[in-house]
Amino acid sequence: MTDDELLTPRTGTSNEALRQAILSQSSRSIRWRHRQRQAARAAVCGLCFVFGAATVWLRPAPQSEVITIFVEAPVAEEGKPPVANAPGSPVEKRRLSPSELELEAEKTLVKADSARLFREAGDLYVNDRADYQSALRCYRNFLDEAAPTELNVTPEDTWLLTSLKRAREQETSP
Amino acid sequence: MTEHEWRERGLRDAVLAGDERAWRLWYEQEYAPLEAYVLWRCGNGRDLADDVLQETWMTAVRLVRRFRPESGTFRYWLRGIAANVLRNHLRSRQRKDRRERPMNGDLATEDKALVDCERSERIARSLASLSDRYEQVLRLKYLEGLSVVEIGTVSGETESTIESLLTRARAAFREAYGDDGR
């Protein structure tokens, strides 16, 4: 046989069955590989989610700051409900200025209350403001309104009230 | 980048994304040229060509990610795979023949089909043993049916160079085939 005979391709029919078999086999391979890739992607996404969730679950909870507020409630008298800052209550009176207390004392018709308020106003004038003229005026009214037992000198009296009580005692003694 | 390169890049990317229609299109377009090439390289031996074709396509599917359109066409890439697959087939057949020849060597020469088969295999071995340059010029001449002038135009060589190259390629083939023409 010559070179040309050996090297010239023969015209023959194509193997159609083989052609179809290879096509279906290769297509299946592509499909399978695509599904594998999708599954791998889904697995990676799932793992990321699980790790993220685990991070949140395993992280120690932040220390909650506890703020304790102590509220001093007014002590209720026995048998009476506590009334916060009711007008005329001791808390309310404590907040009043000495001049307001003096005014309250002027308006009060009950003698004992009037005396007590004059005395408190006098104490505030002496201790808080060093207003001795006003304190003197309040103490004089207190001595006029006070019961005889309250005219005795007590340790709670201010120096001005003590001297006024002694002067009054000397005036009234025979 | 040429339009052909863009097209093949698009097909490759589509196949990698799992698009079976793109693969079918590519396959239908390249099957016949590859089959002709493999048949020629196998010396028209159908059995060997079928095995090589099947393995070539399955290898191409597996390695399609490595195909680079800028380095050459898909057809050229497929031919490269087919040449390697054929070489491997011939090696394994040679080992098998050595083991079986003492037992049925005489019977094979009497059977015409076996004689044809043996001739095809010898042609295939001879072509596989040639250098790429010789294989290319013989392919252009015999498989693609180009004239000497056309081969010169394709490969950028003069007519006389191609004539000389063809003569040397034929001689190399004949030497590898080991036949005196009968």
Coordinates of C-alpha atoms in Angstrom, one line a residue:
Chain A
M1 CA 0.0 0.0 0.0
T2 CA 1.2 3.5 -0.8
D3 CA 1.5 6.3 1.7
D4 CA -1.4 8.0 0.1
E5 CA -3.6 4.9 0.6
L6 CA -2.5 4.5 4.2
L7 CA -2.9 8.1 5.1
T8 CA -6.1 9.0 3.3
P9 CA -9.1 8.7 5.6
R10 CA -11.9 6.3 4.5
T11 CA -15.4 7.7 4.2
G12 CA -17.6 5.7 6.5
T13 CA -20.8 6.1 8.4
S14 CA -20.6 7.7 11.8
N15 CA -21.3 5.6 14.8
E16 CA -24.6 7.3 15.8
A17 CA -25.2 5.1 18.8
L18 CA -21.8 6.0 20.2
R19 CA -22.4 9.7 19.5
Q20 CA -25.7 9.6 21.5
A21 CA -24.2 7.5 24.3
I22 CA -21.3 9.9 24.8
L23 CA -23.6 12.9 24.7
S24 CA -25.9 11.5 27.4
Q25 CA -23.0 10.4 29.5
S26 CA -21.2 13.7 29.3
S27 CA -24.4 15.6 29.9
R28 CA -25.0 13.5 33.0
S29 CA -21.5 14.3 34.2
I30 CA -22.1 18.0 33.8
R31 CA -25.5 17.8 35.6
W32 CA -24.0 15.8 38.4
R33 CA -21.0 18.1 38.8
H34 CA -23.4 21.1 38.9
R35 CA -25.5 19.5 41.6
Q36 CA -22.4 18.7 43.6
R37 CA -21.3 22.3 43.4
Q38 CA -24.8 23.5 44.4
A39 CA -24.8 21.2 47.4
A40 CA -21.3 22.3 48.4
R41 CA -22.4 26.0 48.2
A42 CA -25.5 25.2 50.3
A43 CA -23.4 23.3 52.8
V44 CA -21.0 26.3 53.1
C45 CA -23.9 28.7 53.6
G46 CA -25.4 26.3 56.3
L47 CA -22.1 26.1 58.1
C48 CA -21.7 29.9 58.1
F49 CA -25.2 30.2 59.6
V50 CA -24.5 27.5 62.2
F51 CA -21.2 29.2 63.2
G52 CA -22.8 32.6 63.3
A53 CA -25.7 31.3 65.5
A54 CA -23.2 29.4 67.7
T55 CA -21.2 32.6 68.2
V56 CA -24.3 34.4 69.4
W57 CA -25.3 31.5 71.7
L58 CA -21.9 30.9 73.2
R59 CA -21.0 34.6 73.7
P60 CA -21.3 35.5 77.5
A61 CA -24.3 37.7 78.2
P62 CA -23.3 41.3 79.0
Q63 CA -23.4 42.2 82.7
S64 CA -26.6 44.1 83.3
E65 CA -26.1 47.2 85.3
V66 CA -28.2 47.1 88.4
I67 CA -29.2 50.5 89.6
T68 CA -30.7 50.5 93.1
I69 CA -32.7 53.6 94.1
F70 CA -33.6 53.9 97.7
V71 CA -36.7 55.9 98.3
E72 CA -37.4 57.1 101.8
A73 CA -41.1 56.8 102.3
P74 CA -42.7 58.8 105.0
V75 CA -43.4 56.7 108.0
A76 CA -47.1 56.2 108.5
E77 CA -48.6 56.7 111.9
E78 CA -50.3 53.8 113.4
G79 CA -53.8 53.3 112.0
K80 CA -53.3 56.1 109.4
P81 CA -52.2 55.7 105.8
P82 CA -49.1 57.7 104.9
V83 CA -49.8 60.9 103.1
A84 CA -46.9 62.2 101.1
N85 CA -46.3 65.9 101.3
A86 CA -49.9 66.7 102.4
P87 CA -50.4 70.4 103.2
G88 CA -49.7 71.0 106.8
S89 CA -47.7 67.7 107.3
P90 CA -44.3 67.9 109.0
V91 CA -42.5 67.3 105.7
E92 CA -44.4 70.2 104.1
K93 CA -43.7 72.5 107.0
R94 CA -40.0 71.7 107.0
R95 CA -39.8 73.0 103.5
L96 CA -41.4 76.3 104.5
S97 CA -39.3 79.3 105.0
P98 CA -39.3 81.0 108.5
S99 CA -41.3 83.9 107.1
E100 CA -43.9 81.5 105.7
L101 CA -44.0 79.6 109.1
E102 CA -44.5 82.9 110.8
L103 CA -47.4 83.7 108.5
E104 CA -48.9 80.3 109.2
A105 CA -48.6 80.9 112.9
E106 CA -50.4 84.2 112.5
K107 CA -53.2 82.5 110.7
T108 CA -53.6 79.6 113.0
L109 CA -56.4 79.9 115.5
V110 CA -55.3 77.0 117.7
K111 CA -53.1 78.5 120.4
A112 CA -50.8 75.5 120.8
D113 CA -50.2 75.2 117.1
S114 CA -49.6 78.9 116.8
A115 CA -47.0 78.8 119.6
R116 CA -45.2 75.8 118.0
L117 CA -45.1 77.5 114.6
F118 CA -43.7 80.7 116.1
R119 CA -41.0 78.8 117.9
E120 CA -40.0 76.9 114.7
A121 CA -39.9 80.1 112.7
G122 CA -37.7 81.6 115.5
D123 CA -35.4 78.6 115.4
L124 CA -34.9 78.9 111.7
Y125 CA -34.3 82.6 111.9
V126 CA -31.5 82.1 114.4
N127 CA -29.9 78.9 113.0
D128 CA -30.2 79.3 109.3
R129 CA -30.3 83.1 108.7
A130 CA -28.9 84.7 111.8
D131 CA -31.8 87.1 111.6
Y132 CA -32.1 87.9 115.3
Q133 CA -34.6 90.8 115.0
S134 CA -37.1 88.4 113.3
A135 CA -36.2 85.6 115.7
L136 CA -36.8 87.9 118.6
R137 CA -40.3 88.8 117.2
C138 CA -41.2 85.1 116.7
Y139 CA -40.0 84.0 120.2
R140 CA -41.9 86.8 121.9
N141 CA -45.1 85.7 120.2
F142 CA -44.2 82.1 121.1
L143 CA -43.9 83.0 124.8
D144 CA -47.2 84.9 124.7
E145 CA -49.0 81.9 123.1
A146 CA -47.2 79.0 124.9
A147 CA -48.6 77.0 127.7
P148 CA -47.0 77.6 131.1
T149 CA -45.1 74.3 130.9
E150 CA -43.4 75.4 127.8
L151 CA -41.9 78.4 129.4
N152 CA -39.3 76.4 131.3
V153 CA -35.8 76.3 129.8
T154 CA -35.0 73.1 128.0
P155 CA -31.8 71.8 126.3
E156 CA -33.4 72.2 122.8
D157 CA -33.9 75.9 123.2
T158 CA -31.6 78.3 121.3
W159 CA -29.4 80.7 123.2
L160 CA -31.8 83.6 122.3
L161 CA -34.9 81.7 123.4
T162 CA -33.2 80.6 126.7
S163 CA -32.3 84.2 127.5
L164 CA -35.8 85.4 126.7
K165 CA -37.4 82.7 128.9
R166 CA -35.1 83.7 131.8
A167 CA -35.9 87.3 131.3
R168 CA -39.7 86.5 131.3
E169 CA -39.2 84.3 134.4
Q170 CA -37.6 87.2 136.3
E171 CA -40.3 89.6 135.2
T172 CA -43.1 87.3 136.4
S173 CA -41.5 86.2 139.6
P174 CA -42.5 88.3 142.7
Chain B
M1 CA -9.8 38.7 21.6
T2 CA -11.6 37.4 18.5
E3 CA -15.3 36.7 18.2
H4 CA -14.5 33.0 18.1
E5 CA -12.6 33.2 21.4
W6 CA -15.5 35.1 23.1
R7 CA -17.9 32.5 21.9
E8 CA -15.9 29.6 23.2
R9 CA -15.2 31.4 26.5
G10 CA -19.0 31.9 26.8
L11 CA -19.7 28.3 26.0
R12 CA -17.1 27.1 28.5
D13 CA -18.5 29.4 31.3
A14 CA -22.0 28.2 30.5
V15 CA -20.9 24.5 30.7
L16 CA -19.1 25.2 34.0
A17 CA -22.3 26.7 35.3
G18 CA -24.1 23.5 34.5
D19 CA -25.8 24.6 31.3
E20 CA -26.5 21.3 29.4
R21 CA -27.8 23.1 26.3
A22 CA -24.5 24.9 25.8
W23 CA -22.7 21.6 26.1
R24 CA -25.0 19.9 23.6
L25 CA -24.4 22.8 21.1
W26 CA -20.6 22.6 21.6
Y27 CA -20.7 18.8 21.4
E28 CA -22.8 18.7 18.2
Q29 CA -20.5 21.3 16.6
E30 CA -17.2 19.5 17.4
Y31 CA -18.2 15.8 17.3
A32 CA -17.8 15.2 13.6
P33 CA -14.4 17.0 13.2
L34 CA -13.0 15.1 16.2
E35 CA -14.4 11.8 15.0
A36 CA -12.7 12.4 11.6
Y37 CA -9.4 13.3 13.3
V38 CA -9.5 10.3 15.6
L39 CA -10.4 7.9 12.8
W40 CA -7.5 9.2 10.7
R41 CA -5.1 9.0 13.6
C42 CA -6.3 5.4 14.3
G43 CA -5.7 4.4 10.7
N44 CA -9.5 4.1 10.2
G45 CA -9.7 1.4 12.9
R46 CA -13.3 1.8 14.2
D47 CA -12.9 0.0 17.5
L48 CA -9.9 1.9 18.6
A49 CA -11.4 5.1 17.4
D50 CA -14.6 4.6 19.4
D51 CA -12.7 3.9 22.5
V52 CA -10.5 7.0 22.0
L53 CA -13.5 9.2 21.2
Q54 CA -15.4 8.2 24.3
E55 CA -12.5 8.7 26.6
T56 CA -11.6 12.0 24.9
W57 CA -15.0 13.5 25.4
M58 CA -15.3 12.3 29.0
T59 CA -11.8 13.7 29.7
A60 CA -12.8 17.0 28.1
V61 CA -15.9 17.2 30.3
R62 CA -13.8 16.6 33.4
L63 CA -11.1 19.1 32.4
V64 CA -13.2 21.8 30.6
R65 CA -12.2 24.3 33.4
R66 CA -8.6 24.1 32.1
F67 CA -9.6 25.0 28.5
R68 CA -8.2 28.5 27.7
P69 CA -9.8 30.0 24.5
E70 CA -6.9 32.5 24.2
S71 CA -4.4 29.6 23.9
G72 CA -6.2 27.8 21.0
T73 CA -9.5 26.7 19.8
F74 CA -11.6 24.0 21.5
R75 CA -11.1 21.7 18.5
Y76 CA -7.4 22.0 18.8
W77 CA -7.6 21.4 22.6
L78 CA -9.8 18.3 21.9
R79 CA -7.3 17.0 19.4
G80 CA -4.5 17.3 22.0
I81 CA -6.5 15.3 24.5
A82 CA -7.3 12.7 21.8
A83 CA -3.7 12.4 20.8
N84 CA -2.7 11.7 24.4
V85 CA -5.6 9.2 24.9
L86 CA -4.6 7.4 21.7
R87 CA -1.0 7.2 22.8
N88 CA -2.1 5.6 26.1
H89 CA -4.3 3.2 24.4
L90 CA -1.5 2.1 22.0
R91 CA 0.9 1.6 24.9
S92 CA -1.6 -0.6 26.8
R93 CA -2.4 -2.6 23.6
Q94 CA 1.3 -3.1 22.9
R95 CA 1.8 -4.6 26.4
K96 CA -1.3 -6.8 25.8
D97 CA -0.1 -7.9 22.4
R98 CA 3.3 -9.0 23.8
R99 CA 1.6 -11.3 26.2
E100 CA -0.9 -12.8 23.7
R101 CA 1.2 -13.1 20.5
P102 CA 2.9 -16.5 21.1
M103 CA -0.5 -18.1 21.5
N104 CA -2.5 -16.9 18.5
G105 CA 0.1 -15.1 16.2
D106 CA -0.4 -17.4 13.2
L107 CA -4.2 -17.4 13.3
A108 CA -4.3 -13.6 13.3
T109 CA -2.5 -13.3 10.0
E110 CA -5.2 -15.4 8.3
D111 CA -8.1 -13.4 9.3
K112 CA -8.7 -10.4 7.1
A113 CA -10.5 -8.4 9.8
L114 CA -7.6 -8.9 12.1
V115 CA -5.2 -8.0 9.4
D116 CA -7.1 -4.7 8.8
C117 CA -7.1 -4.1 12.5
E118 CA -3.4 -4.7 12.8
R119 CA -2.8 -2.4 9.8
S120 CA -4.9 0.4 11.5
E121 CA -3.0 0.0 14.7
R122 CA 0.3 0.2 12.8
I123 CA -0.8 3.4 11.1
A124 CA -1.9 4.8 14.4
R125 CA 1.5 3.9 16.0
S126 CA 3.4 5.4 13.1
L127 CA 1.4 8.7 13.3
A128 CA 1.8 8.8 17.0
S129 CA 5.6 8.4 16.7
L130 CA 5.9 11.5 14.4
S131 CA 6.9 14.9 15.5
D132 CA 4.1 17.5 15.8
R133 CA 5.3 19.3 12.7
Y134 CA 5.2 16.2 10.6
E135 CA 1.9 15.1 12.0
Q136 CA 0.5 18.6 11.3
V137 CA 1.5 18.7 7.7
L138 CA 0.2 15.2 7.0
R139 CA -3.1 16.1 8.7
L140 CA -3.5 19.2 6.6
K141 CA -2.7 17.3 3.5
Y142 CA -4.7 14.1 4.0
L143 CA -7.3 14.7 6.6
E144 CA -8.3 18.3 5.7
G145 CA -7.5 17.9 2.0
L146 CA -5.5 21.1 1.6
S147 CA -3.2 21.7 -1.4
V148 CA 0.4 22.5 -0.9
V149 CA -0.3 26.1 -1.6
E150 CA -3.1 26.2 1.0
I151 CA -0.9 24.5 3.6
G152 CA 1.8 27.1 2.9
T153 CA -0.8 29.9 3.5
V154 CA -2.1 28.4 6.7
S155 CA 1.4 27.7 8.2
G156 CA 3.1 30.8 6.8
E157 CA 5.7 28.8 4.8
T158 CA 6.7 28.8 1.1
E159 CA 5.4 26.2 -1.3
S160 CA 8.9 24.5 -1.7
T161 CA 9.3 24.3 2.1
I162 CA 5.9 22.6 2.4
E163 CA 6.9 20.2 -0.4
S164 CA 10.1 19.3 1.3
L165 CA 8.4 19.0 4.7
L166 CA 5.7 16.7 3.2
T167 CA 8.4 14.5 1.6
R168 CA 10.3 14.2 4.9
A169 CA 7.0 13.6 6.8
R170 CA 6.0 10.8 4.5
A171 CA 9.5 9.2 4.8
A172 CA 9.3 9.4 8.5
F173 CA 5.9 7.8 8.5
R174 CA 7.0 5.0 6.1
E175 CA 10.0 4.3 8.3
A176 CA 7.8 4.1 11.3
Y177 CA 5.3 1.9 9.5
G178 CA 8.1 -0.4 8.5
D179 CA 6.6 -1.4 5.2
D180 CA 8.0 -1.2 1.7
G181 CA 4.6 -0.2 0.2
R182 CA 3.1 -3.6 -0.4

